[in-house]
Short mmCIF file of C-alpha atoms in Angstrom, two decimals:
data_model
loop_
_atom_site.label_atom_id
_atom_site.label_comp_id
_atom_site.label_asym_id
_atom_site.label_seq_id
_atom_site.Cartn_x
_atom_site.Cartn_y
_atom_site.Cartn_z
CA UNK A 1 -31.34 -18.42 13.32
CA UNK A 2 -28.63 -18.67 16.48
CA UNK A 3 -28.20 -22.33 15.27
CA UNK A 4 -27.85 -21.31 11.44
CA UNK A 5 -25.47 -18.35 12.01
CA UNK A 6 -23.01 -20.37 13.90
CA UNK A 7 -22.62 -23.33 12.31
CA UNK A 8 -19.27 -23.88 10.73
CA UNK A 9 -20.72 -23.86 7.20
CA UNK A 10 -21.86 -20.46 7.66
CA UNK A 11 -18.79 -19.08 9.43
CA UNK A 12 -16.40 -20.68 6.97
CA UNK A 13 -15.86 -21.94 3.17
CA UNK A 14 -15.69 -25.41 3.33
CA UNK A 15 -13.91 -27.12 0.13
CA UNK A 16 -15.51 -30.97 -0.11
CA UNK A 17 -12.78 -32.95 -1.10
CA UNK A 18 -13.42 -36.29 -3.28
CA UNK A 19 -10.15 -37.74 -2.78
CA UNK A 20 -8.95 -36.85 0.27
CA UNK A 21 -6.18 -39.83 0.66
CA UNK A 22 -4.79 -38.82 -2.91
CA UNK A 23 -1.59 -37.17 -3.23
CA UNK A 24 -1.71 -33.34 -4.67
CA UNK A 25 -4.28 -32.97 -6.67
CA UNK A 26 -6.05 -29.79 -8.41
CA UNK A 27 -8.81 -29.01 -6.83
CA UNK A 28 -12.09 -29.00 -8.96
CA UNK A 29 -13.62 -25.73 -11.03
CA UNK A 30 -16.10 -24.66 -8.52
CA UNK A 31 -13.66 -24.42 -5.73
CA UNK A 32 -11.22 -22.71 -8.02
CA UNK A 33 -13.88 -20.37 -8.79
CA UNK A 34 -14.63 -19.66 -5.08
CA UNK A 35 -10.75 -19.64 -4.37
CA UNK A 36 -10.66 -16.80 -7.42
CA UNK A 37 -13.54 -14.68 -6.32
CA UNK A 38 -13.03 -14.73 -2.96
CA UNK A 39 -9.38 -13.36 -3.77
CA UNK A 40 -9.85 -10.65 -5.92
CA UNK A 41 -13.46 -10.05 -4.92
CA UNK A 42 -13.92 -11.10 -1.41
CA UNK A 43 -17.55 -12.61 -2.47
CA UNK A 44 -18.78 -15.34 -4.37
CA UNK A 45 -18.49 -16.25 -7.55
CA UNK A 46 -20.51 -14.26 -10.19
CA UNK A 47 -22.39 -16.40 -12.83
CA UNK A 48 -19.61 -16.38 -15.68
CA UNK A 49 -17.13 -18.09 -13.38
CA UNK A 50 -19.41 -20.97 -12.45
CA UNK A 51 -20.46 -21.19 -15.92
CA UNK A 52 -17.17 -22.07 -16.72
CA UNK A 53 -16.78 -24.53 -13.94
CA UNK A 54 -20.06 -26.38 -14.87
CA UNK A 55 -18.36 -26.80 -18.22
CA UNK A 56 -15.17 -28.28 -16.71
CA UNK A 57 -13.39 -25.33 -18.38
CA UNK A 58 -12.21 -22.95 -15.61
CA UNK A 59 -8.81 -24.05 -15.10
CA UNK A 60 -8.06 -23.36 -18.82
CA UNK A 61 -9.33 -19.77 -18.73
CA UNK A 62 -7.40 -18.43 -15.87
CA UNK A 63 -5.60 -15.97 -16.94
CA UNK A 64 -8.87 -14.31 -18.68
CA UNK A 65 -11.01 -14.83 -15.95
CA UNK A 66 -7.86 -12.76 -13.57
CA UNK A 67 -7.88 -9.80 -16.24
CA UNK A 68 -11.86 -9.43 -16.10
CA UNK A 69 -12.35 -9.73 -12.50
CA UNK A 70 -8.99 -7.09 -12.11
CA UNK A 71 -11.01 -4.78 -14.47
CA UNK A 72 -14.28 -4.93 -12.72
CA UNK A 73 -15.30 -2.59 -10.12
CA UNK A 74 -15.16 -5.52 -7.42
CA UNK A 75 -11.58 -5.80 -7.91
CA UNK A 76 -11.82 -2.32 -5.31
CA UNK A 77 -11.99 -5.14 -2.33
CA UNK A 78 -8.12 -5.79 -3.20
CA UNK A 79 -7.66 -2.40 -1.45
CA UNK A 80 -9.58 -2.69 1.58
CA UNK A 81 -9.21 -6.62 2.48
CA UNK A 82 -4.95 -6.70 1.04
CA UNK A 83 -3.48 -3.23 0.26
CA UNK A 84 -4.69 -2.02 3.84
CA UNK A 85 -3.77 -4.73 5.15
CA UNK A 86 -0.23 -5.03 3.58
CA UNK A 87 0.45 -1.41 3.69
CA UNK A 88 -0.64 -0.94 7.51
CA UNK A 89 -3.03 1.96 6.21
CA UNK A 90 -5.73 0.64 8.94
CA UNK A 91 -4.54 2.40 11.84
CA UNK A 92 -4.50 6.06 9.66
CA UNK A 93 -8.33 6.10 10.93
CA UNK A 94 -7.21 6.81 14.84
CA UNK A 95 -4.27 8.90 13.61
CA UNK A 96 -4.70 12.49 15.47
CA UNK A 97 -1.92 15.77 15.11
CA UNK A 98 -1.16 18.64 17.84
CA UNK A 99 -3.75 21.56 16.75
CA UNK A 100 -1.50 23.92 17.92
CA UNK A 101 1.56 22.35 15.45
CA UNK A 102 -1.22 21.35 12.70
CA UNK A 103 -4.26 23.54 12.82
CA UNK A 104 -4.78 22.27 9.15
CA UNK A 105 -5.80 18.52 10.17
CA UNK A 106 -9.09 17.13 10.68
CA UNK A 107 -10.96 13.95 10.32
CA UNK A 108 -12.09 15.20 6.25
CA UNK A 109 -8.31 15.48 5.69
CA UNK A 110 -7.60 12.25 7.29
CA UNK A 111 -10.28 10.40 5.24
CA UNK A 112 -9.10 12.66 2.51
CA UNK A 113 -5.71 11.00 2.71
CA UNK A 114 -6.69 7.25 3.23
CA UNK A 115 -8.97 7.77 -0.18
CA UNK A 116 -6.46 9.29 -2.21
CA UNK A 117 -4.62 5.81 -1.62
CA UNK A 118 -7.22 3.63 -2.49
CA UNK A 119 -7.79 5.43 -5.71
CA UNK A 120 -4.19 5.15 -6.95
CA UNK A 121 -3.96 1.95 -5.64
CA UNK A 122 -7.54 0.73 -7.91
CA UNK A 123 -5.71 2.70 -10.68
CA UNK A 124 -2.73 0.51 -10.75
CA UNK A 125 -5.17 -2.50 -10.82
CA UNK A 126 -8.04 -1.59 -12.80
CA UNK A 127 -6.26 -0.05 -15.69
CA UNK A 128 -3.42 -2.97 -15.23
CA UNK A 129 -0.53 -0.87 -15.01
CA UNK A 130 3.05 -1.89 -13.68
CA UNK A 131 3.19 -2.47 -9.51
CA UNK A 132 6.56 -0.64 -10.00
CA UNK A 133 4.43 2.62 -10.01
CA UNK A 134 3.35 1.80 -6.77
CA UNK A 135 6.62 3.12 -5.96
CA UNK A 136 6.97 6.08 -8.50
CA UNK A 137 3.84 6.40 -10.41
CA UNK A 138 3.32 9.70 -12.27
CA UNK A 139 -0.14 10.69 -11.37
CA UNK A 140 -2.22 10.55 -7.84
CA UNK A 141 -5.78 11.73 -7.22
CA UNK A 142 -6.55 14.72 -4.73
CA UNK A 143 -9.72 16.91 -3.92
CA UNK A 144 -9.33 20.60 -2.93
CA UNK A 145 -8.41 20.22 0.72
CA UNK A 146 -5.23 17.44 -0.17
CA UNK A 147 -4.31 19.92 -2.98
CA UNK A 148 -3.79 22.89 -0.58
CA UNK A 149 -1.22 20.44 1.08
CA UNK A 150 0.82 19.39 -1.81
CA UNK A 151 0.84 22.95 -3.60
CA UNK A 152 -0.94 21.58 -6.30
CA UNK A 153 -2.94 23.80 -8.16
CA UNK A 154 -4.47 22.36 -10.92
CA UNK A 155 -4.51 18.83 -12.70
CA UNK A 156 -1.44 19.14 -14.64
CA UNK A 157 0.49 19.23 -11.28
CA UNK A 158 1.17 23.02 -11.46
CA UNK A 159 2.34 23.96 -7.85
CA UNK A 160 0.03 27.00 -6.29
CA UNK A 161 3.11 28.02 -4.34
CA UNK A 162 4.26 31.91 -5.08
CA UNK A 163 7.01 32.18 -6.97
CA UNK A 164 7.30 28.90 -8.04
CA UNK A 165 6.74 28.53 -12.14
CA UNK A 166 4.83 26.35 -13.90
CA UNK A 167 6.00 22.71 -15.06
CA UNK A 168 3.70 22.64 -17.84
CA UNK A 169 0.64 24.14 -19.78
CA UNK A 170 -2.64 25.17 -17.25
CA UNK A 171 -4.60 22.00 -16.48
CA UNK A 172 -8.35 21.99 -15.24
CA UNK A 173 -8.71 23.63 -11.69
CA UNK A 174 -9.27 21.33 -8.27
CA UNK A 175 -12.76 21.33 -7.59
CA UNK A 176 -13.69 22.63 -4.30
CA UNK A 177 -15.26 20.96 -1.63
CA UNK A 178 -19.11 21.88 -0.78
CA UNK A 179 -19.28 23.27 2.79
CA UNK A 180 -20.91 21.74 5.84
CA UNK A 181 -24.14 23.02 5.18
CA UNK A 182 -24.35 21.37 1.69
CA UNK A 183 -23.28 18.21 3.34
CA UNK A 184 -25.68 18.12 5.93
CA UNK A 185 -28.35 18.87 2.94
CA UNK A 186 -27.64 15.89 1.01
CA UNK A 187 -26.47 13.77 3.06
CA UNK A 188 -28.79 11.18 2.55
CA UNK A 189 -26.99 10.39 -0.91
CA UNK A 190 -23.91 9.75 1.06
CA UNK A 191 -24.88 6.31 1.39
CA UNK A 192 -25.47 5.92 -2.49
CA UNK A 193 -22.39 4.31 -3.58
CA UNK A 194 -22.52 5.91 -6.86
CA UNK A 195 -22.77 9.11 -5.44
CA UNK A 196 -19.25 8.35 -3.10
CA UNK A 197 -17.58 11.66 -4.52
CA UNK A 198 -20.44 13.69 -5.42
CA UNK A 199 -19.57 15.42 -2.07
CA UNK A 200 -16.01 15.30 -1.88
CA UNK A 201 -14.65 15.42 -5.66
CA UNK A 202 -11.20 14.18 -6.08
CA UNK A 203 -9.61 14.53 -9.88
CA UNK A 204 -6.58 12.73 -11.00
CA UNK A 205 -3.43 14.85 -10.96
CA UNK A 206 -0.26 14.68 -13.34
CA UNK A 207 2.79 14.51 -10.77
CA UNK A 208 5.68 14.27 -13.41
CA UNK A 209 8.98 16.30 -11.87
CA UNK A 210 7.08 17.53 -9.00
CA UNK A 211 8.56 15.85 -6.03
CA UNK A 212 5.65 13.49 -5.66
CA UNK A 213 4.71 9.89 -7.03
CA UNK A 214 4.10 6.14 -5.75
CA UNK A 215 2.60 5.14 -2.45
CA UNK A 216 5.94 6.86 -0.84
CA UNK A 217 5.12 10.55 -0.67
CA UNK A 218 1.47 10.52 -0.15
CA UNK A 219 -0.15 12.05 2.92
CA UNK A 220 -1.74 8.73 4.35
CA UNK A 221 1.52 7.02 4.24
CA UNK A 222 4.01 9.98 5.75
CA UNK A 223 0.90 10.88 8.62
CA UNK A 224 0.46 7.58 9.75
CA UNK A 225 4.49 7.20 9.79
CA UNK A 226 5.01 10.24 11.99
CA UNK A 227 4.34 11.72 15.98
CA UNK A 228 1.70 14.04 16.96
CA UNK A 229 4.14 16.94 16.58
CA UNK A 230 6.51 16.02 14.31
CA UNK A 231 7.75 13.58 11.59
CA UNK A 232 9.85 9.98 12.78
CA UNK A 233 12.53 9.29 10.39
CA UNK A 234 12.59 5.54 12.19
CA UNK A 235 8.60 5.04 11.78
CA UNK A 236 9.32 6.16 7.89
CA UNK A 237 12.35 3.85 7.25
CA UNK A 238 10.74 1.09 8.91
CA UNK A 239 7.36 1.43 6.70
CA UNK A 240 9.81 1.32 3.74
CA UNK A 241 11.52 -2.01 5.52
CA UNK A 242 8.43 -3.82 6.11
CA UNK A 243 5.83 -2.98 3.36
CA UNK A 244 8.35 -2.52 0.42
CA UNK A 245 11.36 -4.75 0.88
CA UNK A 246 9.60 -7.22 3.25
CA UNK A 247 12.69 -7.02 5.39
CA UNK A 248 11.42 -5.52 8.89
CA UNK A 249 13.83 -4.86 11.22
CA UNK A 250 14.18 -6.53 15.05
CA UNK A 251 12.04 -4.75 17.91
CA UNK A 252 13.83 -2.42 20.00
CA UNK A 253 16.12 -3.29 23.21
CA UNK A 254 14.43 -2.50 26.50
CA UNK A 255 15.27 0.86 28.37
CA UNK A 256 16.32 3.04 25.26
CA UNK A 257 15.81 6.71 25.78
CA UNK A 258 13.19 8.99 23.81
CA UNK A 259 14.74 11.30 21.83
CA UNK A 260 12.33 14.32 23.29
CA UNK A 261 14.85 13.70 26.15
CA UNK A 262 17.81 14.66 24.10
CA UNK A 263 17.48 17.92 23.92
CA UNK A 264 21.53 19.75 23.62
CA UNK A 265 24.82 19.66 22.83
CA UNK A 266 26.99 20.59 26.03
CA UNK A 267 27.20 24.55 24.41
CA UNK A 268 23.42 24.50 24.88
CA UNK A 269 22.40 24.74 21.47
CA UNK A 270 19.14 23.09 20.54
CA UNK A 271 19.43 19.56 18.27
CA UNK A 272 18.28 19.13 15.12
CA UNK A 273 16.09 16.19 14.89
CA UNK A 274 18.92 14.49 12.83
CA UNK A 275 21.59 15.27 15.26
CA UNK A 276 19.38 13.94 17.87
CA UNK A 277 18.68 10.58 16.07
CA UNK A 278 22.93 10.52 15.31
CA UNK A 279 23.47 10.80 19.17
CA UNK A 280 20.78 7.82 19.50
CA UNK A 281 22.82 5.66 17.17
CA UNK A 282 25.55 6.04 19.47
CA UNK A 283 24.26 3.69 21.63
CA UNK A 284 25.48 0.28 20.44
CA UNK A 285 21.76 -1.33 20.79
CA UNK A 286 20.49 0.62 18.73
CA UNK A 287 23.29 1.38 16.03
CA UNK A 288 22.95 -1.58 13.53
CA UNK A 289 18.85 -1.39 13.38
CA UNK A 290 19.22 2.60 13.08
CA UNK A 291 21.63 2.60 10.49
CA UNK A 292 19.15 1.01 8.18
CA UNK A 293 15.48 2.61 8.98
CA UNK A 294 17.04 5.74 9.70
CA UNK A 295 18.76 6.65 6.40
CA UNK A 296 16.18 5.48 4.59
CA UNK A 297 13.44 7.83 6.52
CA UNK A 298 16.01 10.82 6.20
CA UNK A 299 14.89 10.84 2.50
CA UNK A 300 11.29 11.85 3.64
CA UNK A 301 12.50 14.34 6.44
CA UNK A 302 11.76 17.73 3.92
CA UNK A 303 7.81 16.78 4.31
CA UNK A 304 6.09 17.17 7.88
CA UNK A 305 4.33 15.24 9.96
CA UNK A 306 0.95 15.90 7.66
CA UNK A 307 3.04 15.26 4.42
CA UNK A 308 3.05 19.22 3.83
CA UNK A 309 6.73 19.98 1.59
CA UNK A 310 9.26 22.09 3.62
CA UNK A 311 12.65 23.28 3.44
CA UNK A 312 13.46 24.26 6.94
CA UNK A 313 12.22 23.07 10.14
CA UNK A 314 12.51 25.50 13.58
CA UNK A 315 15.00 27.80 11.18
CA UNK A 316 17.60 25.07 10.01
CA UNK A 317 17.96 23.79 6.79
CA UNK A 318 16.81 20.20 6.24
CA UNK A 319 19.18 17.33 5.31
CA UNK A 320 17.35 14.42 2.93
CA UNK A 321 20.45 13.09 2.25
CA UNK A 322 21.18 9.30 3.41
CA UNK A 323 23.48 6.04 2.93
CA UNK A 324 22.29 2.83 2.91
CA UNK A 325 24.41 -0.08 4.63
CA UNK A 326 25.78 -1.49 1.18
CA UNK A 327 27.54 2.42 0.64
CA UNK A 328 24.45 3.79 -1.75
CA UNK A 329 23.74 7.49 -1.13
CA UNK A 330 20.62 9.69 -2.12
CA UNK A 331 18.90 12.71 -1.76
CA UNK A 332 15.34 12.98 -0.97
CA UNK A 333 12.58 10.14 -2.10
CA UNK A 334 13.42 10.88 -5.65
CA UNK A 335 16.89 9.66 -4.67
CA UNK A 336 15.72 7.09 -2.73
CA UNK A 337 13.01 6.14 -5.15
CA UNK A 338 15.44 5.42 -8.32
CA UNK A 339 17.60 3.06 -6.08
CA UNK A 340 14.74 1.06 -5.14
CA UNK A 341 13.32 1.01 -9.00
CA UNK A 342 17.19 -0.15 -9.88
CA UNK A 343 16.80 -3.05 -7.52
CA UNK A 344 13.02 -3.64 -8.06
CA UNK A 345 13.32 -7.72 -7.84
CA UNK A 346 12.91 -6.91 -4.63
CA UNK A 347 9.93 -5.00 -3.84
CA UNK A 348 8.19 -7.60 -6.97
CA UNK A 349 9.23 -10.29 -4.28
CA UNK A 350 8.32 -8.58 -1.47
CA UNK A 351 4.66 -7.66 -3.16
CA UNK A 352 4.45 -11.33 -4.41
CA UNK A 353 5.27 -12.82 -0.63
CA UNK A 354 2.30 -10.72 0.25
CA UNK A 355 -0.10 -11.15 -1.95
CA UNK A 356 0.58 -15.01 -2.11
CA UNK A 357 -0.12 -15.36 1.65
CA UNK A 358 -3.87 -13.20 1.30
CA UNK A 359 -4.35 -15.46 -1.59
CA UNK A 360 -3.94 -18.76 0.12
CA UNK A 361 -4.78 -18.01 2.87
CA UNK A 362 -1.73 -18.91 5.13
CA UNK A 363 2.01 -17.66 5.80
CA UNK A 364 4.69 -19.45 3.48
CA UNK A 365 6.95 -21.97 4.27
CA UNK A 366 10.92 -23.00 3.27
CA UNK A 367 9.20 -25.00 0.15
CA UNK A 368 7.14 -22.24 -1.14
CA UNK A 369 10.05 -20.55 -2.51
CA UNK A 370 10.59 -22.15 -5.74
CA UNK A 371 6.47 -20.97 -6.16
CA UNK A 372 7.56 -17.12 -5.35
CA UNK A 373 10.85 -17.69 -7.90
CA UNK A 374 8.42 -18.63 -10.58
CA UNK A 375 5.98 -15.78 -9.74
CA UNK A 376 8.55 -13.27 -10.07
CA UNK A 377 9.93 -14.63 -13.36
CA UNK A 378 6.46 -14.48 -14.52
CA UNK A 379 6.16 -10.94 -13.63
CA UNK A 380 9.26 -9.38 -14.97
CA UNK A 381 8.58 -11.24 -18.11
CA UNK A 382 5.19 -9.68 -18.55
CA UNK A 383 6.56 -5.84 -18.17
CA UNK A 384 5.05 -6.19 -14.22
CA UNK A 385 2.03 -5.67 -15.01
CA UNK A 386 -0.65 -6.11 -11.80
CA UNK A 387 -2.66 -8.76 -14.05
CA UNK A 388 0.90 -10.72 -14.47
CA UNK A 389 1.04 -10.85 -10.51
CA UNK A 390 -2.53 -11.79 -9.87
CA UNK A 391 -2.47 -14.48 -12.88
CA UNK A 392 1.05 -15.91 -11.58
CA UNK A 393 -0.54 -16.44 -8.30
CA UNK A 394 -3.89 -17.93 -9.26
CA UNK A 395 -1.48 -20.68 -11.60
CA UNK A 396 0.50 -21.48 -9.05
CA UNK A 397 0.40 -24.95 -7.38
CA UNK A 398 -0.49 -23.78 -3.32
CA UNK A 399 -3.30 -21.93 -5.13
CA UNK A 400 -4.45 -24.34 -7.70
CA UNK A 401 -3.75 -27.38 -6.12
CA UNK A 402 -5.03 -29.25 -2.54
CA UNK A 403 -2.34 -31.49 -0.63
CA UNK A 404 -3.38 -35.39 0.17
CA UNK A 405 -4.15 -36.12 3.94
CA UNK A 406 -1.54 -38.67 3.04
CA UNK A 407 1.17 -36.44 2.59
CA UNK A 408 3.59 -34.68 4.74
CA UNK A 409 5.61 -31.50 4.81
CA UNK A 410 8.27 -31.49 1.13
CA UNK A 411 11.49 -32.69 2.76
CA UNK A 412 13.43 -29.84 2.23
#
């Protein structure tokens, strides 16, 4: 068994190669139906797929073979083996808050947070919506505890703050969430995948002019972009920078100051935490990185370091407002939000970088670029749907096609 389980056809998935000397070649229907399954569903290739490659036939029937593998229930391994990876949402499971600041957290609400994610995220996929709405989308899903956070207080997005009146007609109410003593009672059907949210319900909520929408202003994103005790404009902006626009900024000079440690102004009185961050970009180091991740996590600033909504923080009015280095100015993520949808060739690059390199398996080089050009075309042309990205990728040569031991590097 010691010999079996480490022997490099175990460990890996080895592609047998008939003409290895040849120049670029496709590569034959069964590995193209490994090379599809073990993209979109991180296994092995179910029976229709090597149907079709018995017949010769698979590389004809891409495209349908993308939309029924997106549509079925395996496709939920694009979340947990890309989107976690691509969005950084791993680390959210060690992310802890000051009980004295957040009483409210707890490891339900974190889990609470990291599934609301993965069920807009299957959403988008599944029912083959636009990847633009993972920037804006119109609806999330929440369970009772994520809905006391967001105000939300029933499914037509209705906000349960006082005062506050109603966007639209009465929608069904949030379930509630059985206590620990019905847990503990059934928790042997935990384990029974059908039975995920039997314990934990979570309903899908209209979010339409409420403040809320896209991967952007849910909880698991603005926790896991924020301190113990309070929010980080810079971890915010940078998220945006790296998992959005694919543009991360350079690491930070040696010996730069905390901003704890910036605590007045020479008449004493206390800093905001955007006064603080302006006195930061002060320092010339830091002033050309700052000016780019901060304005852009300004727009988040009104919700806290749980993604709660506020208006105020210690008594002072918050400011979401911000300007970007090419002179565009916002207020608040819906602000921010419509400028990125107006330039949204580049979060359909960014996305189609990413999901390229999970597909093949490797980073990308000067000569891929002409392949991302054409996978972006592809996309826009096909209203952006997810199934346009997925199929685009699949086609393309890196994934469809093996290189010749004979050949070296395209000359550039």
């Amino acid at each position: 068994m010691q010999a079996a389980l480490t022997s490099p056809k175990f460990l890996f998935r080895v592609e047998v190669d008939a003409r290895p000397a040849a120049d670029a070649h496709p590569i034959d229907d069964y590995d193209l139906a490994s090379r599809l399954s073990y993209f979109l569903w991180s296994t092995m290739p179910d029976q229709q797929l090597l149907d079709l490659a018995a017949a010769g036939r698979l590389h004809q029937q891409i495209e349908p073979q993308v939309k029924r593998m997106l549509a079925d229930p395996r496709s939920k391994a694009l979340f947990d083996n890309f989107a976690a990876q691509w969005l950084n949402l791993r680390p959210l499971t060690g992310v802890t808050r000051d009980p004295a600041v957040f009483p409210e957290f707890s490891a339900e609400l974190r889990e609470d947070m990291a599934i609301e994610t993965e069920l807009f995220f299957d959403a988008v996929v599944r029912e083959d919506r636009s990847i633009v709405d993972l920037i804006d989308g119109p609806f999330t899903f929440v369970n009772q505890r994520l809905a006391a956070i967001y105000e939300i207080a029933d499914t037509n997005g209705n906000s349960s703050r006082a005062g506050v009146p109603p966007l639209r007609p009465k929608g069904d109410p949030i379930p509630a969430v059985p206590g620990k003593q019905e847990v503990l009672q059934t928790r042997d059907e935990w384990y029974v995948p059908e039975s995920r949210f039997a314990l934990n319900p979570f309903v899908r909520v209209n979010l339409e002019n409420t403040g809320r929408g896209g991967l952007l202003t849910q909880a698991s994103v603005l926790a896991l972009n924020a301190h113990p005790a309070r929010t980080s404009p810079v971890k915010r902006g940078k998220w945006v920078l790296e998992a959005i626009l694919n543009a991360p900024p350079p690491p930070p000079p040696p010996n730069v100051p905390d901003l704890e440690k910036q605590e007045g102004t020479k008449d004493g009185r206390v800093l905001s935490l955007r006064e603080k961050m302006e006195l930061h970009r002060a320092n010339a180091a830091c002033a050309g990185c700052h000016a780019r991740m901060d304005a852009i996590g300004f727009a988040f600033e009104q919700f806290d370091a749980i993604g709660r909504f506020r208006e105020q923080e210690d008594g002072v009015a918050i400011d979401p407002t911000g300007t970007l280095p090419g002179g565009e100015t916002f207020r608040g993520p819906d602000g921010l939000k419509a400028i990125l949808i107006r330039n949204k060739e580049r979060f359909v690059r960014s996305m189609a970088e990413k999901m390229l390199m999970y597909a093949i398996g490797r980073g990308l080089e000067y000569y891929d670029t002409r392949v991302v050009d054409g996978i972006v075309a592809e996309v826009t042309t096909n209203d952006y749907r997810f199934s346009s990205l997925a199929t685009a990728i699949a086609r393309s040569d890196p994934f469809r096609l093996r290189r010749g031991s004979n050949q070296e590097d395209p000359k550039p």
